mmCIF file of C-alpha atoms in Angstrom:
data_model
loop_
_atom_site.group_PDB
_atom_site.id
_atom_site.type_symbol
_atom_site.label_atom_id
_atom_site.label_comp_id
_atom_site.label_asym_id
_atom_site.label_seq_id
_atom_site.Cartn_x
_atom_site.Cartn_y
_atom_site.Cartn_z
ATOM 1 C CA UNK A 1 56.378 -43.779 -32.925
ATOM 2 C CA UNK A 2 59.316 -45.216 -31.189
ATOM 3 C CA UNK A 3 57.084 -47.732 -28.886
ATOM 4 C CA UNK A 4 54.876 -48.370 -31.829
ATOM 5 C CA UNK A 5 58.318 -49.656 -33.602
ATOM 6 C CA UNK A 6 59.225 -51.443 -30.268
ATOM 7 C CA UNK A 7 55.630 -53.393 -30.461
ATOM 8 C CA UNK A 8 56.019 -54.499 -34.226
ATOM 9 C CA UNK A 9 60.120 -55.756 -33.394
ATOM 10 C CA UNK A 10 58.681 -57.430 -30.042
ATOM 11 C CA UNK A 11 56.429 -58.988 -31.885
ATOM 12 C CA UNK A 12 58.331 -60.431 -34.634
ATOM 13 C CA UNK A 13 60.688 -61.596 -31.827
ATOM 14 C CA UNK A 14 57.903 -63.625 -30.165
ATOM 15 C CA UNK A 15 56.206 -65.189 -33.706
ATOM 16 C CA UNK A 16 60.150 -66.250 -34.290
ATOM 17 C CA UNK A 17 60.244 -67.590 -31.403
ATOM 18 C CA UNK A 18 56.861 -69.707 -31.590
ATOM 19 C CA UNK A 19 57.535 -70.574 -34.902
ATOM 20 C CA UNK A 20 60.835 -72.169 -32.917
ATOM 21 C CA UNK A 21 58.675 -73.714 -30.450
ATOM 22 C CA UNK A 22 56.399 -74.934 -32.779
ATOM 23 C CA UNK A 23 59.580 -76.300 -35.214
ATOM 24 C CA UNK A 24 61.291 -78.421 -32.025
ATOM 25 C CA UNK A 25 58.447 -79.564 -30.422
ATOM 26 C CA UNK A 26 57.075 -81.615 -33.791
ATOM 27 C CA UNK A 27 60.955 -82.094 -34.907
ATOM 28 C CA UNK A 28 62.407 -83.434 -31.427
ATOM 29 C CA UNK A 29 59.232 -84.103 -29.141
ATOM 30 C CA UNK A 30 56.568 -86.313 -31.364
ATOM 31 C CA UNK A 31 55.395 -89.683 -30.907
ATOM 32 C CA UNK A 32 55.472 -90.914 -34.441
ATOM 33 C CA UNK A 33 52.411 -93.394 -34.656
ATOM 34 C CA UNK A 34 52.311 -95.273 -38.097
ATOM 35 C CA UNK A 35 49.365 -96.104 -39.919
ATOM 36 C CA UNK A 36 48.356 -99.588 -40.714
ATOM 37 C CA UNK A 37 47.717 -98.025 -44.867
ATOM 38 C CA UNK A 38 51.970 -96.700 -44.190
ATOM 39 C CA UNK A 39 51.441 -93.279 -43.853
ATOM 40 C CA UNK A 40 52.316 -91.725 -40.129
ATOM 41 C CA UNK A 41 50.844 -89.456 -37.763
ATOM 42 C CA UNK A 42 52.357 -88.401 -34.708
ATOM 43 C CA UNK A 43 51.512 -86.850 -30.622
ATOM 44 C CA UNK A 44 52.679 -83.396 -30.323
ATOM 45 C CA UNK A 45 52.291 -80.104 -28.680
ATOM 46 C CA UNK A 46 53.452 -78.272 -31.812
ATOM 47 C CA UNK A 47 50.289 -76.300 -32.051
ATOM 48 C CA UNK A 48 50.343 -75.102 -28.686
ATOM 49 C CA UNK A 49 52.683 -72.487 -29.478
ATOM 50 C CA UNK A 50 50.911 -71.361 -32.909
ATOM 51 C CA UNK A 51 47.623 -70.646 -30.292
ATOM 52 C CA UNK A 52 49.525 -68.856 -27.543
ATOM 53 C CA UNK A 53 51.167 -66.754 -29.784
ATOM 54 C CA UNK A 54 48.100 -65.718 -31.416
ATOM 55 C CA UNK A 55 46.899 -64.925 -27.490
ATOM 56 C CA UNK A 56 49.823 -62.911 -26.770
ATOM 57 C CA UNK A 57 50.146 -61.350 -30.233
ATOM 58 C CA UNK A 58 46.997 -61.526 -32.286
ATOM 59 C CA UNK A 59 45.322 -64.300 -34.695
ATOM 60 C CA UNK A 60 48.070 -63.277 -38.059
ATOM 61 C CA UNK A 61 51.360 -63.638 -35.812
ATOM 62 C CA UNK A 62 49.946 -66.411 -34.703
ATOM 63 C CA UNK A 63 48.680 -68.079 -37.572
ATOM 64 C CA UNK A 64 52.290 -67.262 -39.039
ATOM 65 C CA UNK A 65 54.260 -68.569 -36.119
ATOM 66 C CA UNK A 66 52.266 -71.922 -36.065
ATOM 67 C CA UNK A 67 52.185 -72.175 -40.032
ATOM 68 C CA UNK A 68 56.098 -71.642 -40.400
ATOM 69 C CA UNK A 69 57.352 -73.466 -37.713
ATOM 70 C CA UNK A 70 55.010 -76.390 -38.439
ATOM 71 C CA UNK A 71 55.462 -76.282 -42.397
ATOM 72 C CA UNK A 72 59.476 -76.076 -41.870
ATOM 73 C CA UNK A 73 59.088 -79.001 -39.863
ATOM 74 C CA UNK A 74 57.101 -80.887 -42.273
ATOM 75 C CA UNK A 75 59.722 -79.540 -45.321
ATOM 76 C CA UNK A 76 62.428 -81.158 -43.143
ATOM 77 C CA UNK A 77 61.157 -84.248 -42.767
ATOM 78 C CA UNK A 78 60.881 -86.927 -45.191
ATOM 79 C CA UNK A 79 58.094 -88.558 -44.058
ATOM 80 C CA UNK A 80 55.846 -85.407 -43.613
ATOM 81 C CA UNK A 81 56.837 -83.724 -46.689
ATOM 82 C CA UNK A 82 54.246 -83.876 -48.929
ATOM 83 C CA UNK A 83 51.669 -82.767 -46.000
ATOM 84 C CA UNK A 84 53.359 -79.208 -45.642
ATOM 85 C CA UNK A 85 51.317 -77.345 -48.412
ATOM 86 C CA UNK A 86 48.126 -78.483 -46.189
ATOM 87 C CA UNK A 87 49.985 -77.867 -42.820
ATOM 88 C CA UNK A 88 50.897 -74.220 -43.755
ATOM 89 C CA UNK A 89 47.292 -73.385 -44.652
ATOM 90 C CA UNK A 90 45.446 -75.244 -40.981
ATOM 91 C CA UNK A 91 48.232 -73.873 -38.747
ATOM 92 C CA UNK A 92 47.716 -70.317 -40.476
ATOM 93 C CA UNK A 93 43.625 -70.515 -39.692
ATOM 94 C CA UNK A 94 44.071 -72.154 -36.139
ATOM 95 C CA UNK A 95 45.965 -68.934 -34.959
ATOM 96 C CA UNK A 96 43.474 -66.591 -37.126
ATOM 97 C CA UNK A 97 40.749 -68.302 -35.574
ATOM 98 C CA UNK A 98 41.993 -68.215 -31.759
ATOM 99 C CA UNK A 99 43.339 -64.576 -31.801
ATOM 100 C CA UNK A 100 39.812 -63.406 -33.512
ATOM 101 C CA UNK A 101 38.094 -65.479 -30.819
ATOM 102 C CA UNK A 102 40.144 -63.934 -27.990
ATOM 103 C CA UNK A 103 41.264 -60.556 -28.757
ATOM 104 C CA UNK A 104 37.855 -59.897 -31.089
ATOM 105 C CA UNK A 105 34.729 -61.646 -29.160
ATOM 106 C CA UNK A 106 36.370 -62.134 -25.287
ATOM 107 C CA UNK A 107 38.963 -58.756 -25.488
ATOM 108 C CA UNK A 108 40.905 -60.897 -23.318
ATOM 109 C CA UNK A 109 43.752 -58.566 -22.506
ATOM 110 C CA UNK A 110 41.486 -55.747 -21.259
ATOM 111 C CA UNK A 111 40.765 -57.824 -18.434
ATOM 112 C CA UNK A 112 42.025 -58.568 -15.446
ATOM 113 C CA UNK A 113 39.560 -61.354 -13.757
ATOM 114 C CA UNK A 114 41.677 -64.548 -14.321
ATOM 115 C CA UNK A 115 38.585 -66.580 -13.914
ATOM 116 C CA UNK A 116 37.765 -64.805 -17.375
ATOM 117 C CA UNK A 117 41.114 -65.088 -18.615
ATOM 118 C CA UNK A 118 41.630 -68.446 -18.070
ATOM 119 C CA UNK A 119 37.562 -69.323 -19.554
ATOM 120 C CA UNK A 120 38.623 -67.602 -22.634
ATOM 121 C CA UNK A 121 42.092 -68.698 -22.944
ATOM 122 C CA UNK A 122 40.435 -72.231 -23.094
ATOM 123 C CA UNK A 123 37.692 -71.057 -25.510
ATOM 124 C CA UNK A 124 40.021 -69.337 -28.168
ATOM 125 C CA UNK A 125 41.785 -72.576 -27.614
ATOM 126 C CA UNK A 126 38.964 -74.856 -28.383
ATOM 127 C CA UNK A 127 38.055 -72.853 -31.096
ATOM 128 C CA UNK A 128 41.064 -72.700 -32.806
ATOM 129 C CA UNK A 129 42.107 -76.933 -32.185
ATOM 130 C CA UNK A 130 38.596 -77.915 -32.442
ATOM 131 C CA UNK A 131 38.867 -76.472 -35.908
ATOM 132 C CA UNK A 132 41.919 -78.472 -36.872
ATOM 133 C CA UNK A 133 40.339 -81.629 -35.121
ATOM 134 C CA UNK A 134 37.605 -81.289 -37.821
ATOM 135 C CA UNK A 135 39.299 -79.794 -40.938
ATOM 136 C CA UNK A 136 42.561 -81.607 -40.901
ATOM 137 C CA UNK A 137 41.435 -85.157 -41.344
ATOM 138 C CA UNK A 138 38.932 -83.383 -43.919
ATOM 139 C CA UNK A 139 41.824 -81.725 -46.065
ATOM 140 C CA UNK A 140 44.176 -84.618 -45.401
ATOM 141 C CA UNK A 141 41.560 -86.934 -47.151
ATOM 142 C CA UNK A 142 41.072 -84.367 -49.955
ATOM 143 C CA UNK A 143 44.527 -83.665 -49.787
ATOM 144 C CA UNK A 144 45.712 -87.263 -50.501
ATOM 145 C CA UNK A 145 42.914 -88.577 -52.739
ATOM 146 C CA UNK A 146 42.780 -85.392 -55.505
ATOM 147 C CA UNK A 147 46.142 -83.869 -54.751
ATOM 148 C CA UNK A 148 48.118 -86.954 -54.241
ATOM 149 C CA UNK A 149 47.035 -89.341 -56.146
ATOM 150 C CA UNK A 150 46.329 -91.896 -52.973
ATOM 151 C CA UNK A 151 43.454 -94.445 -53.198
ATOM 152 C CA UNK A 152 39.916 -93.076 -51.313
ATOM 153 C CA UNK A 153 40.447 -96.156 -49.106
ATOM 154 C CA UNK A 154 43.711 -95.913 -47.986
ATOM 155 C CA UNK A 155 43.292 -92.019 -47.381
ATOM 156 C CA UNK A 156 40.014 -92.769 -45.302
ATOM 157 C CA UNK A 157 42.309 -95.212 -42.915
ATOM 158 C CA UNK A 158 44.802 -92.024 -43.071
ATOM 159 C CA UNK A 159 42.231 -89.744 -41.965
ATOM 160 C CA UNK A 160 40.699 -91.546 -39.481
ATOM 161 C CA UNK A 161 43.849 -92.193 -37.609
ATOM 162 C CA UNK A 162 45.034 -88.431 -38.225
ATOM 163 C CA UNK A 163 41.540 -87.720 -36.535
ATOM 164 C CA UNK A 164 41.995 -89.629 -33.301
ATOM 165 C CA UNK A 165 45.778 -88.427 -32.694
ATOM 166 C CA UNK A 166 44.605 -84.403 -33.645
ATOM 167 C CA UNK A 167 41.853 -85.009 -30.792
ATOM 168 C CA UNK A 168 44.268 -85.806 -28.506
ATOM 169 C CA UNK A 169 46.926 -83.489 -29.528
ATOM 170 C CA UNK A 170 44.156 -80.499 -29.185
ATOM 171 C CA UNK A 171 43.143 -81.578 -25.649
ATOM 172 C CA UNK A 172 46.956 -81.777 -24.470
ATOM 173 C CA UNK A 173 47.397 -78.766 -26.032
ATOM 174 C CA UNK A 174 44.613 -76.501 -24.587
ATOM 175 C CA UNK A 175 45.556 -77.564 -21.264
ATOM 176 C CA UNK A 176 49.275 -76.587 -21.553
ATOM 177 C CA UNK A 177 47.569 -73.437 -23.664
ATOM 178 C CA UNK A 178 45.912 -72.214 -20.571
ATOM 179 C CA UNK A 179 48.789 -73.268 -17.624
ATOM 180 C CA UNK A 180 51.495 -71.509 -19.978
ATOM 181 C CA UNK A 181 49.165 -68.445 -20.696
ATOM 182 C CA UNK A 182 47.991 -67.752 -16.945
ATOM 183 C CA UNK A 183 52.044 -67.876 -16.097
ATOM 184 C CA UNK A 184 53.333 -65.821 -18.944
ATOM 185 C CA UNK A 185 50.238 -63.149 -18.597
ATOM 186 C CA UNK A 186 51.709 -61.762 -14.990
ATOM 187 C CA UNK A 187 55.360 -61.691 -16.030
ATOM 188 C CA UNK A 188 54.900 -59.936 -19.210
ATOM 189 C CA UNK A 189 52.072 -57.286 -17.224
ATOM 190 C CA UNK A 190 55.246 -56.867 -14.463
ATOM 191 C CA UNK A 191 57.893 -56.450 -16.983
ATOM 192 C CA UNK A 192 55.969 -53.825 -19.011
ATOM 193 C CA UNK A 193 55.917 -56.194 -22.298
ATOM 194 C CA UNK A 194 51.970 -56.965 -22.413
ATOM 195 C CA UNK A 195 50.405 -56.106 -25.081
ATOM 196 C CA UNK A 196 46.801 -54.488 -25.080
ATOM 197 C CA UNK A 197 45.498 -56.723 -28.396
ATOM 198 C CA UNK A 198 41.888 -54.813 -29.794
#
């Protein structure tokens, strides 16, 4: 009982953290790119953090870490405010879909090859960014043209651009994803605080 209360307080540590991560890393580390319809997009590693937690804690903490820390971000921010409702639902299903894709399909932390740990780090990854890189130019569009009001054309330019910057923010990220996993994995094994995800 007492290590199953440990596990749930470690793990609400580490999504608060994340959710941190995610929160500075959009706030302070972007490269805001406007759009020539006005609207912005930015560069960032924000959902890095939403896809390692879900590898280190499962797909819901990490769906939560990614969708608060994002979502506060966006709140925060005048620019991005009206995209949070749409932020908070993608961030929530990129960490659903990663930790399902690791912990359910690859069992990733019953292994111990690291060739297979670092294949499926970079497939949950994938999964889980290559989702957003579809769905969040898709919703953005949808977003803006039914939600908010903006003209189809104008939300099209929005989208495209969104699409080109979320490529490149997913294949920054899944990189990082799988250097910052493969580093953490060992000192969390050593210091008794990995977690066996099923």
């Amino acid at each position: 009982m007492e290590r199953m209360k440990d596990s749930t307080v470690f793990k609400l540590v580490v999504t608060a953290l994340m959710a941190a991560l995610s929160y500075v890393s959009f706030t302070y580390l972007k490269i805001p790119i406007p759009t020539i319809s006005g609207d912005m997009t930015a560069l960032h590693i924000g959902n890095a953090f939403c896809v390692i937690a879900a590898i280190l804690l499962g797909g819901a903490y990490g769906g939560v870490a990614g969708s608060l820390g994002m979502t506060i971000a966006d709140v925060l921010d005048p620019v991005y405010i009206t995209s949070a409702p749409k932020t908070f639902i993608l961030k929530l299903c990129i960490g659903l879909i990663s930790g399902f894709v690791a912990h359910k399909i690859a069992h990733i932390t019953e292994s111990h090859d690291t060739k297979y740990i670092i294949k499926w780090t970079a497939i949950s990854s994938i999964c889980g960014l290559g989702f957003n890189v579809i769905f969040d130019p898709i919703v953005g569009y949808l977003y803006k043209t039914y939600i908010l009001g903006v003209q189809a054309d104008a939300a099209k330019i929005m989208a495209t651009w969104a699409a080109g910057t979320t490529l490149i923010n997913a294949i920054v990220s899944t990189v990082l994803i799988v250097i910052l996993y493969t580093a953490l994995r060992p000192v969390l094994i050593k210091s008794g605080l990995f977690l066996k995800i099923k």
